[in-house]
Amino acid sequence: MRGFISYFIFCRKKVVDLVSNWIYKCLSLLIAFLCDNPRYFKLKAYQKILIGGLVITLGELISGVILNLWLHLNIWSYASDRFNFLGQIELKNCILWTLIITPLILWLDSHLTYYLYKEDKPISLIGFYKDLFTLK
């Protein structure tokens, strides 16, 4: 019986890894396409933040629908939280992803392109947040 349980846990982990890796690879390609698009450079900081938050939330929703609803792996559930959608995403986490994680990703991306490709010198993280809250 112990071998069966270990095998089930191993198989479940492999399915989760396989599905989530493909979802995140597709979303990474989408983000890379956006970052290399000349129209993206002209966007204001808050517009880039909203797009980034939307992409992250979309990734969480797609992963949740496939892993939790279709494959019944029940990895997470926001069903008991207010303002959830299908129990896979919820408003509080969407806001946190958008306001905390996305600016960090964009700031890190600008520093990497500066150091790797010798592009324009990026602004500081605090300057990025200033631009965000002044809608620049």
XYZ file of C-alpha atoms in Angstrom:
136
model
C 0.000 0.000 0.000
C 2.836 2.412 0.844
C 4.311 1.880 -2.631
C 0.978 2.721 -4.252
C 0.680 5.949 -2.267
C 4.259 6.933 -3.120
C 3.607 6.168 -6.787
C 0.383 8.204 -6.726
C 2.162 11.193 -5.150
C 5.004 10.897 -7.684
C 2.564 10.715 -10.635
C 0.525 13.622 -9.298
C 3.656 15.751 -8.970
C 4.714 14.861 -12.520
C 1.295 15.864 -13.899
C 1.380 19.148 -11.989
C 4.918 19.863 -13.196
C 4.086 19.012 -16.800
C 0.910 21.074 -17.002
C 2.192 24.076 -15.076
C 5.459 24.134 -17.034
C 3.609 24.315 -20.348
C 1.252 27.006 -19.109
C 4.080 29.134 -17.772
C 6.168 28.621 -20.916
C 3.279 29.891 -23.036
C 2.759 32.874 -20.731
C 6.502 33.595 -20.754
C 6.428 33.696 -24.550
C 3.496 36.103 -24.368
C 5.391 38.347 -21.953
C 8.550 38.182 -24.098
C 6.480 39.167 -27.146
C 4.993 42.091 -25.230
C 8.374 43.286 -23.966
C 9.875 43.216 -27.477
C 6.916 44.997 -29.047
C 7.703 48.691 -29.788
C 4.193 49.742 -28.746
C 4.872 48.300 -25.284
C 7.783 50.728 -24.756
C 5.421 53.691 -25.136
C 3.018 52.468 -22.454
C 2.880 54.217 -19.108
C 4.000 52.434 -15.948
C 0.461 51.783 -14.717
C -0.518 50.276 -18.079
C 2.444 47.887 -17.970
C 1.534 46.964 -14.390
C -2.061 46.205 -15.339
C -0.976 44.052 -18.283
C 1.509 42.170 -16.085
C -1.078 41.582 -13.368
C -3.542 40.351 -15.965
C -1.012 37.879 -17.395
C -0.148 36.521 -13.930
C -3.818 36.198 -12.991
C -4.572 34.517 -16.310
C -1.791 32.023 -15.602
C -3.234 31.242 -12.182
C -6.726 30.824 -13.641
C -5.616 28.533 -16.473
C -3.488 26.450 -14.096
C -6.334 26.202 -11.601
C -8.917 25.192 -14.179
C -6.682 22.461 -15.616
C -5.130 21.135 -12.406
C -7.970 21.632 -9.928
C -11.169 21.433 -11.959
C -10.330 19.128 -14.868
C -7.735 16.843 -13.259
C -9.263 17.086 -9.739
C -5.867 17.468 -8.052
C -7.255 20.060 -5.605
C -3.992 21.918 -5.154
C -5.644 25.173 -4.032
C -9.097 26.634 -3.694
C -10.345 30.151 -3.125
C -13.951 28.954 -3.053
C -14.443 30.080 0.552
C -13.041 33.571 -0.114
C -15.160 36.486 -1.254
C -14.784 37.761 -4.808
C -13.471 34.488 -6.234
C -13.954 33.197 -9.760
C -14.512 29.447 -10.054
C -12.598 29.092 -6.783
C -9.322 29.449 -8.724
C -8.563 33.181 -8.523
C -9.699 35.885 -6.166
C -9.570 39.661 -6.082
C -7.193 40.138 -3.129
C -4.442 38.011 -4.691
C -4.967 39.632 -8.096
C -4.387 43.040 -6.517
C -1.319 41.806 -4.637
C 0.170 40.281 -7.811
C -0.515 43.477 -9.710
C 0.820 45.971 -7.173
C 3.745 44.054 -5.647
C 5.072 41.354 -7.957
C 4.549 42.941 -11.381
C 6.532 46.131 -10.613
C 9.378 43.976 -9.303
C 9.357 41.908 -12.494
C 9.348 44.995 -14.713
C 12.096 46.641 -12.675
C 14.233 43.488 -12.838
C 13.623 43.204 -16.592
C 14.778 46.774 -17.165
C 17.952 46.143 -15.142
C 18.694 42.910 -17.014
C 18.308 44.590 -20.397
C 20.545 47.420 -19.187
C 23.344 45.126 -18.032
C 23.042 42.472 -20.752
C 22.224 44.575 -23.814
C 23.558 48.006 -22.777
C 20.176 49.684 -23.201
C 19.015 52.831 -21.387
C 19.801 53.107 -17.700
C 16.714 52.025 -15.699
C 15.086 54.013 -12.934
C 15.141 52.836 -9.340
C 12.387 50.676 -7.920
C 11.145 53.636 -5.862
C 11.107 55.758 -9.022
C 9.116 53.049 -10.739
C 6.520 53.108 -7.959
C 6.456 56.921 -8.121
C 5.703 56.721 -11.832
C 3.011 54.173 -11.073
C 1.210 56.276 -8.486
C 1.538 59.540 -10.439
C 0.220 57.727 -13.546
C 3.313 58.532 -15.636
